Short mmCIF file of C-alpha atoms in Angstrom, two decimals:
data_model
loop_
_atom_site.label_atom_id
_atom_site.label_comp_id
_atom_site.label_asym_id
_atom_site.label_seq_id
_atom_site.Cartn_x
_atom_site.Cartn_y
_atom_site.Cartn_z
CA UNK A 16 -59.82 19.78 17.66
CA UNK A 17 -58.67 22.80 19.66
CA UNK A 18 -55.79 22.58 22.14
CA UNK A 19 -54.93 25.53 24.42
CA UNK A 20 -51.23 25.94 25.17
CA UNK A 21 -50.58 26.40 28.89
CA UNK A 22 -46.80 26.02 29.24
CA UNK A 23 -43.64 25.70 27.15
CA UNK A 24 -40.01 24.57 27.42
CA UNK A 25 -37.09 24.85 25.03
CA UNK A 26 -34.18 22.46 24.68
CA UNK A 27 -31.22 24.42 23.28
CA UNK A 28 -29.04 21.32 23.01
CA UNK A 29 -31.53 19.53 20.71
CA UNK A 30 -33.11 22.54 18.99
CA UNK A 31 -36.57 21.25 19.93
CA UNK A 32 -39.39 22.48 22.12
CA UNK A 33 -42.12 21.09 24.36
CA UNK A 34 -45.57 22.50 25.05
CA UNK A 35 -48.43 21.50 27.30
CA UNK A 36 -51.64 21.47 25.25
CA UNK A 37 -54.97 21.23 27.06
CA UNK A 38 -58.15 20.12 25.33
CA UNK A 39 -60.37 20.07 28.41
CA UNK A 40 -60.04 20.14 32.16
CA UNK A 41 -59.23 16.44 32.16
CA UNK A 42 -57.19 16.02 28.95
CA UNK A 43 -53.70 17.47 28.47
CA UNK A 44 -50.78 16.29 26.37
CA UNK A 45 -47.13 17.20 26.01
CA UNK A 46 -46.21 18.04 22.43
CA UNK A 47 -42.55 17.62 21.47
CA UNK A 48 -41.82 19.47 18.25
CA UNK A 49 -39.32 21.23 16.01
CA UNK A 50 -40.03 24.28 13.89
CA UNK A 51 -39.59 27.95 13.28
CA UNK A 52 -42.66 28.83 15.35
CA UNK A 53 -42.88 28.34 19.10
CA UNK A 54 -46.05 27.48 20.96
CA UNK A 55 -46.50 29.92 23.81
CA UNK A 56 -49.03 30.05 26.65
CA UNK A 57 -52.34 31.48 25.40
CA UNK A 58 -51.74 30.21 21.84
CA UNK A 59 -54.14 27.60 20.61
CA UNK A 60 -53.32 24.69 18.37
CA UNK A 61 -55.99 23.35 16.03
CA UNK A 62 -55.69 19.89 14.53
CA UNK A 63 -57.75 18.76 11.57
CA UNK A 64 -56.50 15.45 10.20
CA UNK A 65 -52.91 16.00 9.06
CA UNK A 66 -53.22 19.81 9.14
CA UNK A 67 -52.18 21.87 12.13
CA UNK A 68 -52.70 25.59 12.64
CA UNK A 69 -51.74 27.91 15.46
CA UNK A 70 -54.11 30.71 16.38
CA UNK A 71 -55.95 30.02 13.13
CA UNK A 72 -52.88 30.27 10.87
CA UNK A 73 -50.85 27.44 9.31
CA UNK A 74 -47.31 27.29 10.72
CA UNK A 75 -44.24 25.35 9.71
CA UNK A 76 -43.41 22.93 12.49
CA UNK A 77 -43.12 19.18 12.88
CA UNK A 78 -44.54 17.21 15.78
CA UNK A 79 -41.95 14.67 16.89
CA UNK A 80 -44.05 12.99 19.56
CA UNK A 81 -47.01 13.55 21.85
CA UNK A 82 -47.52 11.97 25.24
CA UNK A 83 -50.05 12.28 28.05
CA UNK A 84 -49.33 15.10 30.47
CA UNK A 85 -48.20 14.03 33.91
CA UNK A 86 -46.67 16.59 36.30
CA UNK A 87 -43.72 14.27 37.07
CA UNK A 88 -42.83 13.97 33.36
CA UNK A 89 -43.06 17.76 32.91
CA UNK A 90 -40.77 18.29 35.93
CA UNK A 91 -38.26 15.83 34.46
CA UNK A 92 -38.32 17.65 31.12
CA UNK A 93 -37.93 20.99 32.88
CA UNK A 94 -34.84 19.85 34.78
CA UNK A 95 -33.25 18.40 31.62
CA UNK A 96 -33.88 21.38 29.30
CA UNK A 97 -31.07 23.75 30.26
CA UNK A 98 -32.35 26.96 28.69
CA UNK A 99 -32.05 30.06 30.90
CA UNK A 100 -35.25 31.46 29.35
CA UNK A 101 -37.31 28.52 30.60
CA UNK A 102 -36.92 29.85 34.14
CA UNK A 103 -36.45 33.57 33.56
CA UNK A 104 -37.91 35.12 30.42
CA UNK A 105 -36.83 38.59 31.57
CA UNK A 106 -33.11 37.83 31.07
CA UNK A 107 -31.28 40.30 28.86
CA UNK A 108 -28.26 38.14 27.96
CA UNK A 109 -27.72 34.41 27.50
CA UNK A 110 -24.50 32.62 28.38
CA UNK A 111 -25.61 29.34 26.72
CA UNK A 112 -25.06 30.53 23.13
CA UNK A 113 -22.12 28.18 22.52
CA UNK A 114 -24.32 25.11 22.99
CA UNK A 115 -27.66 26.52 21.76
CA UNK A 116 -28.93 25.18 18.44
CA UNK A 117 -31.52 27.96 17.96
CA UNK A 118 -30.37 30.64 15.51
CA UNK A 119 -32.60 33.22 17.18
CA UNK A 120 -33.62 32.98 20.80
CA UNK A 121 -37.30 32.06 21.01
CA UNK A 122 -37.50 34.10 24.22
CA UNK A 123 -35.93 37.14 22.54
CA UNK A 124 -32.88 37.06 24.82
CA UNK A 125 -29.82 38.68 23.29
CA UNK A 126 -26.92 36.35 22.64
CA UNK A 127 -23.59 37.49 24.12
CA UNK A 128 -20.97 38.38 21.52
#
């Protein structure tokens, strides 16, 4: 089954990420996951039994939970995930590095030294 990724959020305090995956106009889910690959808008996720691929390639990530997409839940997640990149991907520096569990910034923002 193909799922198109339409939005993403990162949680630097948990080292996990969330993505909105849409299967059709009327079916969307929120995928909560951990891994070394981040689902970005315009990626597609393909599920086939226990196997998952992203843009046609197997990737190493673990789905923690999926839930139906509701705008209110997504807004709650967005307000609780305190990653500067979630709101501004054009940032050049990140001041959250002391509490961020990601070794490399998924948004490509340089960590302050």
